[in-house]
Amino acid sequence: MIYFPPLRRLLLPSLVCLAFILYYRSTSVIPGTRIHLSNLIIRDPDVTPEGFHVPLNELDHQQIYFGNISENYNSPPLSVYYPYHEPGATYHNGTDIAITYLDPATHEHLQRFFQCPREPNPITDHIRLPNLVYNISLIFMNETENERKSYLNPAIISLPSWSPNQYLVIGRVVTDGSHQQNLLCEANICYTGDAENARAGEQPCGDDDMLYLGGKTGMRCAMPPMTLNVPPTPAKKCPKSAEVMTDVPGFHDPRVFWTGKGEPLMMVNTQYAPSDSPLEQALTGRFRSRYACFGLWAIDLRKMHEPLDALLDSDPTHPDSSGPLMSYPALTELTRNPAASRGSVEKNWMFFSSNTGAYIHYDMNPTKRTFAKLLGGGLTTVNLTDPREMPCIEDPQEGKWHQGTNSLRLVLCDRSDPNCTPNGRNEVYFAIIHYKRKGMFDLPMRYERNVMVWSAEPPFSMLGVSKHPLLMYNETATGFEPEEGWQDDPEQQALLAAGEPGKENWALFTYTVSIAWAWGRQNDASEGKNLGYLDEEVILGIGVDDKDMVFSRVLARDLLQCLRACPPRSPTPLYVNPNQVQDDERREEEEHEKNDEEEEKEAEAEAEVVEEVSEGAEKAEASASREAKPKASDALEAVKEIDEAEESASASASEAGATASAKSTTKAKANAKDEG
């Protein structure tokens, strides 16, 4: 009888159970990793309380598709897009193209915006606009006071005119500081006081609204907010300087906007700390970021919020349409070329759409700016900035410049003007950029809000930047004493004159996260959501102290006031255009290959000639050698005979000389005897 010890008897059932557990767990999360293998959209059922951290591998959700095709990609030649030559240049296929070089200072549609209708604060240098900031709450109706949470970084877009709600808002929940948790909801603005100040479609604030909005006009969720989670995007390599980013779970800094084709997109920063686990590395290898530890990715918001998909499908102006096609149905990494220009941490890129395609504006600084054309799948060209474009951003002294919001397209006339027709020349793009002033320990002291304007036609030249930073009417100028920051405020002066306490600083710093055309325009379909006019309002999403969020509404013409014109083009290139370098390198490489082929053919021909000559020489030498052998033998015999004759003659001469010498000696002796 065979005996099994107790442990061996349990071995087979244990293995079966282990296999079952691994199979079950693989449908959600691989043990010991943060990998989710499902393919659908992430939705967390509930929002976690403030300060409560939920590890990613414990979230009960499903995952979005994501991928990357950027590895080993080289951009086509510059001539495929547009050349940097004088007007009248053509595409490589011969079609006409309009290349517009403008002198910003003489731009006929921008002249009025180079004037300053308001004087800046003499101490802080800012211009204070008459527009108020209002609170935003992502708390849905009927929630109690105890469920109140803090939110920040509002990314806002307005919804089409047939939508039952006005806006879509994404904001971050303030957690324990080590987790990025973002919420999405559709929201409306309610008003308090006189209805004359209300916009079309706005309703008076109810008791709930008054509670959560501080008793004033504001924006509040019209539906329960849903939690968004974008999957981690494994990085191929993370330097030590970027490792701190990868330790913060959740995606960062969402930006939402409408494209020129009517697509609602979200651009996010997402990251991943590479694991030492071989299993995790093997499973995530094909999804790794090809160059960025902390990269930028895009996805269509309809994949995150299904009601938005249904809303665009129900466009009354296109009853048979299923909405705009999706360029980014999956989470897609955005790139930059060439590879040497890529960084381990990428942030704050801007998207803009033209009739020549879609573009990404990467950055701008006091030396140059960079942008590229999107080719599909997140792939891009190399930098397309005009190499003769002069820098327009002033050299920072106490901080640095960086991009802040998405961009909008603007027609430089009023929609209400019947003679106002967009024609390219009277259109521009604009966005909010920040001058980030640093304080003690290099921490941000304040973000100064400036407007950046560039042409809507190739080569998309810079046109102007704000002369002075902009503040809203009730916004704090941080870094200054209250009496300095509010010096340009008439209410402040009236309070002080009456002997009453003046206004105080209510925030350490504010920063602009998003801009969008405000809701309320007639027949406002999705494909027109990115385009607006001077007499239309822009809604600004503003973050406060990394713990709160507000918004403001400003006419586009007021945002563009008091611009500083950018300098005209340089007569000579300021730097070597990488596109031209790329084209030259390709031509040189082709020429080198051609020359190498020709040299190889010449070398082969020379080798054949040398070989033929060598063979002929060998044959001739052999024949001459055979003929020369008997002649050489006869010559040797003749030489011997000559040598023998010479020896015989020499011997005879020696004998004759000896005889003569003897005779001479005898004669000499005889003479000597006679003399004696």
XYZ file of C-alpha atoms in Angstrom:
676
model
C 0.000 0.000 0.000
C 1.349 3.429 -1.027
C 1.489 5.956 1.797
C 1.155 9.784 1.189
C 2.275 12.102 3.953
C -0.415 14.655 4.882
C 1.366 17.611 3.205
C 1.762 15.768 -0.096
C -1.874 14.718 0.040
C -2.868 18.411 0.057
C -0.466 19.469 -2.672
C -2.735 18.844 -5.693
C -5.858 20.533 -4.207
C -3.682 23.495 -3.165
C -2.342 23.936 -6.658
C -5.855 23.807 -8.096
C -7.046 26.459 -5.628
C -4.018 28.651 -6.335
C -4.642 28.494 -10.087
C -8.298 29.443 -9.544
C -7.348 32.408 -7.334
C -4.796 33.674 -9.853
C -7.330 33.410 -12.663
C -9.942 35.264 -10.636
C -7.559 38.011 -9.589
C -6.215 38.463 -13.126
C -9.597 39.798 -14.245
C -9.060 42.905 -12.124
C -5.611 43.430 -10.620
C -2.423 41.372 -10.761
C -1.278 40.665 -7.177
C 1.631 42.801 -6.107
C 1.243 45.220 -9.032
C -0.889 48.132 -10.093
C -1.884 46.640 -13.440
C -5.545 46.420 -14.405
C -6.151 44.105 -17.341
C -9.748 44.873 -18.246
C -10.474 47.102 -21.211
C -13.509 49.228 -20.411
C -13.957 52.677 -18.901
C -13.031 53.496 -15.346
C -15.770 54.546 -12.982
C -15.522 54.524 -9.237
C -18.866 54.140 -7.484
C -18.357 56.762 -4.791
C -16.225 59.740 -3.929
C -13.890 59.139 -1.029
C -14.012 61.521 1.934
C -11.554 64.359 2.130
C -8.146 63.233 3.333
C -8.811 59.526 2.717
C -6.310 57.828 0.421
C -7.407 54.881 -1.714
C -4.585 52.861 -3.318
C -5.102 52.334 -7.025
C -4.984 48.562 -6.773
C -7.991 48.622 -4.422
C -10.252 50.706 -6.660
C -13.140 48.706 -8.041
C -13.143 49.927 -11.601
C -12.452 48.933 -15.176
C -9.757 50.312 -17.381
C -9.629 52.384 -20.550
C -7.763 51.190 -23.600
C -4.471 52.952 -24.091
C -1.508 52.492 -26.321
C 1.450 54.115 -28.039
C 2.935 53.958 -31.527
C 5.569 56.656 -31.212
C 8.703 54.533 -30.922
C 11.248 54.884 -33.728
C 9.046 57.367 -35.550
C 10.653 59.983 -37.778
C 8.691 62.948 -39.078
C 8.292 63.368 -42.870
C 10.132 66.254 -44.562
C 8.988 69.788 -43.838
C 7.811 70.249 -47.424
C 4.912 67.905 -46.711
C 3.326 70.568 -44.481
C 4.350 74.056 -45.529
C 7.628 75.703 -46.506
C 9.238 78.735 -44.918
C 9.719 80.853 -47.990
C 8.216 84.049 -49.276
C 4.501 84.325 -50.179
C 3.613 82.305 -53.249
C 5.437 79.163 -52.128
C 3.715 75.853 -52.839
C 3.336 72.457 -51.277
C 5.520 69.622 -52.530
C 2.617 68.481 -54.730
C 2.331 71.884 -56.408
C -0.895 73.120 -54.810
C -1.062 76.768 -53.783
C -0.637 77.682 -50.139
C -1.150 80.956 -48.330
C 1.880 81.844 -46.209
C 1.090 85.050 -44.336
C 3.893 87.052 -42.733
C 2.512 89.893 -40.634
C 4.103 92.802 -38.846
C 2.186 92.692 -35.541
C 2.574 96.422 -34.916
C 0.764 97.246 -38.164
C -1.838 94.453 -38.014
C -5.025 96.202 -39.125
C -7.319 94.183 -36.843
C -5.111 94.380 -33.739
C -4.260 98.080 -33.680
C -6.898 98.972 -31.089
C -5.682 96.262 -28.700
C -2.243 97.822 -28.431
C -3.887 100.663 -26.495
C -4.550 100.544 -22.726
C -8.034 101.824 -21.752
C -7.207 101.316 -18.062
C -4.157 102.410 -16.137
C -2.216 99.696 -14.265
C -1.753 99.682 -10.511
C 1.398 101.809 -9.984
C 2.741 99.388 -7.342
C 1.692 95.908 -8.479
C 1.619 96.747 -12.246
C -1.610 94.762 -12.789
C -4.774 95.901 -14.580
C -7.946 95.185 -12.594
C -10.949 94.268 -14.760
C -14.516 95.032 -13.604
C -15.500 91.342 -13.734
C -16.178 89.365 -10.534
C -15.070 85.860 -9.613
C -17.738 83.410 -8.371
C -17.662 80.148 -6.434
C -17.908 76.656 -7.925
C -19.222 73.658 -6.002
C -19.172 70.064 -7.221
C -21.584 69.043 -4.472
C -24.873 67.756 -5.855
C -28.247 68.855 -4.525
C -29.654 67.527 -1.260
C -26.242 66.721 0.193
C -25.739 67.705 3.797
C -23.321 70.235 5.232
C -21.205 67.389 6.633
C -20.590 66.040 3.125
C -18.987 69.231 1.912
C -15.590 68.697 0.293
C -12.920 70.966 -1.134
C -12.098 71.039 -4.833
C -9.488 72.719 -7.025
C -8.238 73.160 -10.607
C -11.540 73.642 -12.486
C -11.402 72.622 -16.151
C -14.592 73.902 -17.800
C -16.237 73.661 -21.237
C -19.678 74.897 -22.218
C -22.125 72.376 -23.660
C -24.050 72.759 -26.950
C -27.092 75.027 -26.970
C -29.634 72.139 -26.943
C -28.125 70.632 -23.778
C -30.345 70.679 -20.647
C -27.257 71.742 -18.666
C -24.812 74.531 -19.419
C -21.321 73.340 -18.525
C -19.157 70.297 -18.005
C -16.681 70.686 -15.123
C -13.746 68.530 -14.030
C -12.153 69.298 -10.678
C -9.807 67.626 -8.260
C -10.903 66.548 -4.799
C -8.594 67.739 -2.036
C -7.302 64.484 -0.521
C -4.352 63.778 1.738
C -1.995 65.282 -0.827
C -0.688 61.950 -2.122
C -3.559 61.032 -4.420
C -4.990 62.793 -7.469
C -8.735 62.149 -7.545
C -10.760 63.988 -10.196
C -14.535 64.395 -10.511
C -16.728 65.216 -13.494
C -20.232 66.639 -13.544
C -22.576 68.725 -15.661
C -23.256 72.049 -13.971
C -25.328 75.219 -14.170
C -24.907 78.814 -13.040
C -27.533 80.305 -10.746
C -27.853 83.999 -9.924
C -28.736 86.081 -6.885
C -30.180 89.569 -6.748
C -31.523 91.361 -9.785
C -32.354 89.155 -12.767
C -31.069 91.886 -15.077
C -27.542 90.605 -14.402
C -28.482 87.016 -15.272
C -27.507 85.415 -18.596
C -29.926 83.532 -20.804
C -30.967 80.199 -19.319
C -29.773 80.952 -15.780
C -32.090 80.272 -12.855
C -32.222 82.002 -9.449
C -30.219 80.288 -6.708
C -32.171 78.065 -4.309
C -31.538 77.462 -0.619
C -29.157 74.577 -1.384
C -27.257 76.745 -3.832
C -26.996 79.579 -1.323
C -25.570 77.155 1.226
C -22.814 75.713 -0.958
C -22.037 78.832 -3.010
C -21.649 81.233 -0.104
C -24.951 83.045 -0.680
C -23.927 84.488 -4.038
C -24.022 83.738 -7.752
C -22.080 80.606 -8.609
C -21.813 77.308 -10.474
C -22.979 73.984 -9.060
C -23.326 70.373 -10.215
C -26.728 69.484 -11.678
C -26.044 65.751 -11.336
C -24.103 63.507 -8.951
C -20.412 63.849 -9.855
C -18.612 60.788 -11.138
C -15.022 59.947 -10.271
C -12.626 59.735 -13.188
C -9.581 57.539 -13.160
C -7.150 57.260 -16.024
C -4.905 54.179 -15.911
C -1.208 54.593 -15.133
C 0.960 54.817 -18.242
C 4.173 52.858 -17.606
C 7.328 54.806 -18.368
C 10.326 53.359 -20.117
C 12.730 55.292 -17.921
C 12.335 57.771 -15.043
C 15.285 59.888 -13.869
C 15.637 60.492 -10.168
C 14.503 64.111 -10.577
C 11.094 62.877 -11.801
C 10.571 60.010 -9.368
C 8.593 62.221 -6.963
C 5.962 62.614 -9.710
C 5.505 58.890 -10.112
C 4.783 58.429 -6.417
C 1.514 60.412 -6.671
C -1.241 58.064 -7.904
C -3.920 59.349 -10.246
C -3.742 61.587 -13.290
C -2.725 65.247 -13.046
C -3.785 68.621 -14.476
C -6.671 67.706 -16.800
C -7.390 70.186 -19.596
C -10.685 69.976 -21.499
C -11.528 71.739 -24.757
C -13.437 71.498 -28.042
C -11.475 70.893 -31.242
C -12.260 72.602 -34.530
C -14.045 69.422 -35.619
C -16.346 69.479 -32.578
C -14.573 66.793 -30.520
C -14.569 67.214 -26.728
C -11.054 66.224 -25.668
C -9.314 65.840 -22.350
C -5.519 66.139 -22.116
C -3.960 64.753 -18.941
C -0.608 64.123 -17.326
C -0.212 60.564 -16.173
C 2.747 58.563 -14.924
C 3.907 55.261 -13.567
C 6.776 54.060 -11.390
C 8.382 51.073 -13.163
C 8.182 47.905 -11.111
C 11.024 45.476 -10.456
C 8.613 42.637 -11.107
C 9.521 40.780 -14.347
C 5.847 39.849 -14.745
C 4.718 43.469 -14.576
C 7.469 44.603 -16.918
C 6.546 41.939 -19.435
C 2.847 42.747 -19.341
C 3.249 46.516 -19.583
C 6.179 46.655 -21.985
C 4.133 47.358 -25.087
C 2.191 50.129 -23.350
C 5.167 52.006 -21.962
C 5.646 55.683 -22.672
C 8.321 55.780 -25.342
C 10.139 58.756 -23.902
C 8.389 60.473 -20.977
C 8.308 59.454 -17.346
C 5.526 62.005 -16.816
C 3.833 62.320 -20.193
C 0.797 63.943 -21.798
C -2.047 61.841 -23.138
C -5.361 62.654 -24.851
C -8.762 60.949 -24.906
C -12.234 61.864 -26.171
C -14.480 62.850 -23.250
C -17.337 60.848 -24.746
C -15.425 57.744 -23.689
C -15.406 59.015 -20.116
C -18.930 60.472 -19.935
C -21.534 58.561 -21.951
C -24.283 61.230 -21.635
C -22.025 63.570 -23.629
C -21.898 61.034 -26.445
C -25.700 60.826 -26.467
C -25.940 64.622 -26.395
C -23.785 65.084 -29.495
C -25.722 62.325 -31.260
C -28.914 64.328 -30.756
C -27.751 67.481 -32.570
C -30.974 69.013 -33.986
C -29.032 70.695 -36.789
C -27.768 67.265 -37.953
C -30.591 64.819 -37.146
C -29.028 61.966 -39.122
C -25.551 62.405 -37.641
C -23.979 60.309 -34.913
C -21.746 63.162 -33.767
C -18.187 64.090 -34.722
C -15.773 61.246 -35.421
C -13.347 60.418 -32.627
C -9.670 61.090 -33.259
C -8.776 59.824 -29.763
C -11.163 57.011 -28.792
C -8.436 55.533 -26.572
C -5.948 57.139 -24.213
C -3.211 58.189 -26.644
C 0.238 59.514 -25.880
C 1.181 62.828 -27.503
C 4.769 63.159 -28.672
C 7.324 65.643 -29.843
C 10.012 65.271 -32.489
C 12.925 64.904 -32.933
C 13.701 62.546 -30.075
C 16.408 64.862 -28.724
C 13.741 67.497 -27.924
C 11.780 65.172 -25.634
C 11.836 65.569 -21.871
C 11.208 63.142 -19.040
C 8.499 65.459 -17.653
C 6.062 67.133 -20.079
C 3.349 69.588 -18.937
C 1.056 72.438 -19.985
C 0.831 71.805 -23.724
C -1.848 73.653 -25.758
C -3.944 72.277 -28.583
C -5.176 74.431 -31.477
C -7.094 73.565 -34.646
C -6.702 75.167 -38.066
C -8.111 74.520 -41.506
C -4.700 72.985 -42.241
C -4.948 70.506 -39.361
C -4.479 70.225 -35.603
C -1.393 71.426 -33.760
C 0.249 71.221 -30.326
C 1.876 74.318 -28.863
C 4.593 72.917 -26.595
C 6.215 75.907 -24.944
C 7.523 79.435 -25.313
C 10.419 81.230 -23.645
C 12.549 84.343 -24.127
C 14.579 82.657 -26.867
C 11.986 80.856 -28.999
C 8.691 78.930 -29.065
C 7.917 75.442 -30.335
C 4.834 73.870 -31.851
C 4.153 70.955 -34.193
C 1.413 69.488 -36.340
C -0.442 66.373 -35.185
C -0.317 63.560 -37.737
C -2.678 61.108 -36.027
C -2.246 58.610 -33.244
C -0.450 61.229 -31.151
C 2.421 61.486 -33.648
C 3.756 64.907 -34.591
C 6.060 66.727 -36.945
C 9.207 68.466 -35.813
C 9.086 72.108 -34.685
C 7.283 74.289 -37.243
C 8.103 77.689 -35.750
C 9.267 80.217 -38.316
C 13.075 80.376 -37.819
C 12.936 84.140 -38.411
C 10.367 84.753 -35.675
C 11.714 87.126 -33.035
C 11.107 86.236 -29.362
C 8.085 87.981 -27.859
C 8.356 86.840 -24.232
C 10.436 89.049 -21.980
C 13.363 87.546 -20.120
C 12.168 86.660 -16.589
C 14.012 88.106 -13.619
C 12.202 86.629 -10.600
C 10.503 83.537 -11.992
C 9.623 81.852 -15.264
C 6.968 81.757 -17.970
C 4.767 78.764 -18.608
C 1.590 77.974 -20.490
C -1.588 77.807 -18.441
C -4.771 77.065 -20.386
C -6.048 75.629 -23.616
C -6.455 77.991 -26.588
C -9.516 79.521 -28.293
C -9.978 80.840 -31.819
C -11.210 84.429 -32.047
C -12.630 86.528 -34.887
C -11.525 90.134 -34.368
C -14.957 91.682 -34.897
C -18.432 91.425 -33.316
C -20.824 88.590 -34.085
C -23.616 91.184 -33.963
C -21.977 93.089 -36.835
C -23.566 91.965 -40.132
C -20.330 92.864 -41.955
C -18.217 90.619 -39.714
C -17.100 87.573 -41.694
C -14.210 85.296 -40.654
C -11.548 85.264 -43.375
C -8.387 84.000 -41.696
C -6.653 87.379 -41.755
C -9.053 88.714 -39.100
C -8.738 85.596 -36.895
C -6.283 84.774 -34.120
C -5.715 82.238 -31.360
C -5.344 83.281 -27.756
C -4.601 81.567 -24.459
C -3.729 82.435 -20.859
C -0.069 82.107 -19.907
C 1.443 82.679 -16.471
C 4.477 84.482 -15.245
C 5.242 82.450 -12.146
C 7.014 84.647 -9.603
C 8.936 82.758 -6.964
C 9.255 83.559 -3.286
C 11.111 81.933 -0.422
C 12.487 78.415 -1.113
C 11.502 78.874 -4.794
C 7.831 78.358 -3.920
C 5.278 80.185 -6.093
C 4.500 83.621 -4.701
C 1.924 84.431 -7.365
C 0.873 83.504 -10.889
C 0.491 86.593 -13.063
C -2.231 86.158 -15.685
C -1.254 87.273 -19.203
C -2.859 86.794 -22.611
C -0.858 85.420 -25.526
C -2.085 85.977 -29.112
C -0.862 84.366 -32.347
C -1.966 84.247 -35.974
C -4.606 81.784 -37.180
C -2.812 81.340 -40.513
C 0.516 79.634 -41.298
C 3.165 80.099 -40.066
C 1.073 80.960 -36.939
C 3.339 83.840 -35.923
C 3.247 85.397 -32.468
C 1.377 88.730 -32.511
C 1.148 90.047 -28.967
C 1.370 89.479 -25.210
C -0.215 91.420 -22.351
C 1.757 94.498 -21.261
C 0.407 94.119 -17.710
C -0.994 91.094 -15.813
C -4.787 90.939 -15.423
C -6.787 90.641 -12.192
C -10.521 90.292 -11.720
C -12.387 92.921 -9.713
C -12.478 90.985 -6.421
C -9.264 88.997 -6.945
C -6.280 89.263 -4.620
C -2.851 90.507 -5.726
C -0.608 88.297 -3.628
C 2.891 89.287 -2.635
C 1.771 92.804 -1.735
C 0.177 94.398 1.302
C -3.631 94.814 1.023
C -3.391 98.599 0.737
C -0.954 98.147 -2.176
C -2.896 95.444 -3.997
C -6.251 97.278 -3.675
C -4.876 100.759 -4.381
C -6.628 100.868 -7.769
C -10.008 99.821 -6.278
C -12.537 102.696 -5.769
C -14.417 100.714 -3.113
C -11.208 100.334 -1.122
C -10.576 104.057 -1.248
C -14.145 104.786 -0.130
C -13.837 102.396 2.818
C -10.568 103.918 3.943
C -11.921 107.446 3.537
C -14.871 106.542 5.779
C -12.485 105.236 8.432
C -13.620 101.628 7.954
C -11.343 98.597 7.591
C -10.287 98.049 4.011
C -10.262 94.865 1.961
C -7.831 92.109 2.879
C -6.016 89.489 0.826
C -8.279 86.425 0.709
C -5.951 84.091 -1.231
C -2.245 83.337 -1.353
C -2.282 82.827 -5.112
C -4.706 82.188 -7.979
C -4.053 80.654 -11.392
C -6.109 80.119 -14.550
C -6.708 76.502 -15.538
C -9.107 76.747 -18.484
C -10.888 79.104 -20.875
C -14.031 78.385 -22.902
C -16.706 80.298 -24.764
C -19.562 80.860 -22.326
C -22.883 79.058 -22.683
C -25.904 80.823 -24.195
C -25.055 81.392 -27.852
C -27.813 80.502 -30.305
C -27.414 77.422 -32.488
C -24.141 76.695 -30.731
C -23.219 73.281 -32.156
C -20.120 71.349 -31.136
C -18.123 72.148 -34.293
C -18.346 75.875 -33.455
C -17.533 75.635 -29.745
C -13.884 76.604 -30.293
C -14.660 79.783 -32.287
C -15.927 83.074 -30.880
C -16.156 86.828 -31.443
C -15.097 89.980 -29.608
C -18.562 90.659 -28.200
C -18.883 87.178 -26.649
C -17.982 86.105 -23.131
C -15.153 83.798 -22.159
C -15.513 81.749 -18.973
C -12.290 81.324 -17.011
C -11.747 78.397 -14.613
C -9.529 79.662 -11.773
C -7.785 77.685 -9.036
C -7.293 79.168 -5.563
C -4.462 78.154 -3.226
C -4.543 74.528 -4.440
C -7.704 73.979 -2.383
C -10.574 75.874 -3.989
C -11.942 76.972 -7.361
C -13.843 79.908 -8.825
C -14.809 81.199 -12.256
C -15.219 84.520 -14.005
C -16.829 85.708 -17.244
C -15.090 88.344 -19.371
C -15.743 89.718 -22.855
C -13.066 88.584 -25.271
C -12.265 92.190 -26.208
C -11.509 92.987 -22.555
C -9.052 90.103 -22.254
C -7.121 91.321 -25.293
C -6.833 94.940 -24.191
C -3.412 96.494 -23.615
C -1.292 94.104 -25.664
C 2.364 94.578 -26.415
C 3.057 93.985 -30.104
C 5.604 91.310 -30.899
C 8.608 92.369 -33.017
C 8.576 91.771 -36.798
C 10.460 88.951 -38.481
C 14.220 88.958 -38.417
C 15.890 89.527 -41.826
C 17.988 86.422 -41.186
C 17.199 83.143 -39.411
C 17.753 83.300 -35.655
C 18.476 79.594 -35.366
C 18.879 76.613 -37.611
C 15.459 75.249 -38.373
C 15.436 71.561 -37.405
C 13.079 70.912 -40.295
C 15.585 72.314 -42.776
C 18.353 70.407 -41.032
C 16.306 67.257 -41.362
C 15.686 67.867 -45.071
C 19.351 68.741 -45.663
C 20.483 65.640 -43.789
C 18.208 63.484 -45.896
C 19.464 65.059 -49.109
C 23.049 64.681 -47.947
C 22.411 61.082 -47.002
C 20.887 60.395 -50.429
C 23.833 62.111 -52.131
C 26.285 60.122 -49.988
C 24.510 56.898 -50.899
C 24.557 57.850 -54.564
C 28.235 58.799 -54.410
C 29.036 55.581 -52.570
C 27.304 53.548 -55.276
C 29.171 55.387 -58.036
C 32.490 54.999 -56.222
C 31.783 51.315 -55.701
C 31.076 50.851 -59.425
C 34.241 52.757 -60.337
C 36.251 50.661 -57.882
C 34.854 47.465 -59.397
C 35.692 48.660 -62.902
C 39.225 49.597 -61.830
C 39.639 46.227 -60.159
C 38.606 44.459 -63.384
C 41.080 46.528 -65.424
C 43.870 45.889 -62.917
C 43.125 42.198 -62.950
C 43.222 42.055 -66.751
C 46.478 44.015 -66.861
C 47.984 41.818 -64.166
C 47.077 38.640 -66.030
C 48.572 40.026 -69.278
C 51.762 41.030 -67.503
C 52.173 37.597 -65.967
C 51.754 35.914 -69.364
C 54.266 38.249 -71.022
C 56.769 37.730 -68.247
C 56.487 33.961 -68.509
C 56.994 34.016 -72.295
C 59.969 36.354 -72.037
C 61.504 34.150 -69.404
C 61.283 31.068 -71.616
C 62.914 32.873 -74.582
C 65.611 34.424 -72.427
C 66.931 31.175 -70.910
C 69.221 29.943 -73.877
C 70.408 33.483 -74.572
C 71.348 33.864 -70.969
C 73.336 30.602 -71.109
C 75.365 31.793 -74.144
C 75.978 35.094 -72.441
C 77.364 33.355 -69.383
C 79.837 31.365 -71.492
C 80.946 34.526 -73.266
C 81.429 36.234 -69.931
C 83.611 33.318 -68.773
C 85.764 33.500 -71.923
C 86.203 37.248 -71.420
C 87.183 36.723 -67.803
C 89.766 34.050 -68.807
C 91.224 36.327 -71.471
C 91.467 39.191 -69.002
C 93.253 36.916 -66.493
C 95.721 35.698 -69.188
C 96.454 39.262 -70.307
C 97.017 40.344 -66.726
C 99.474 37.503 -66.127
C 101.461 38.352 -69.310
C 101.598 41.981 -68.303
C 102.924 41.052 -64.883
C 105.720 38.945 -66.368
C 106.734 41.685 -68.813
C 106.782 44.218 -66.028
C 109.033 42.049 -63.851
C 111.586 41.562 -66.725
C 111.707 45.272 -67.448
C 112.226 46.056 -63.798
C 115.134 43.585 -63.530
C 116.858 45.093 -66.596
C 116.479 48.570 -65.216
C 117.990 47.545 -61.889
C 121.070 45.949 -63.538
C 121.655 49.048 -65.638
C 121.414 51.271 -62.568
C 124.017 49.235 -60.719
C 126.478 49.425 -63.672
C 126.152 53.200 -63.840
C 126.780 53.506 -60.136
C 129.970 51.419 -60.388
C 131.362 53.578 -63.207
C 130.798 56.746 -61.239
C 132.580 55.298 -58.237
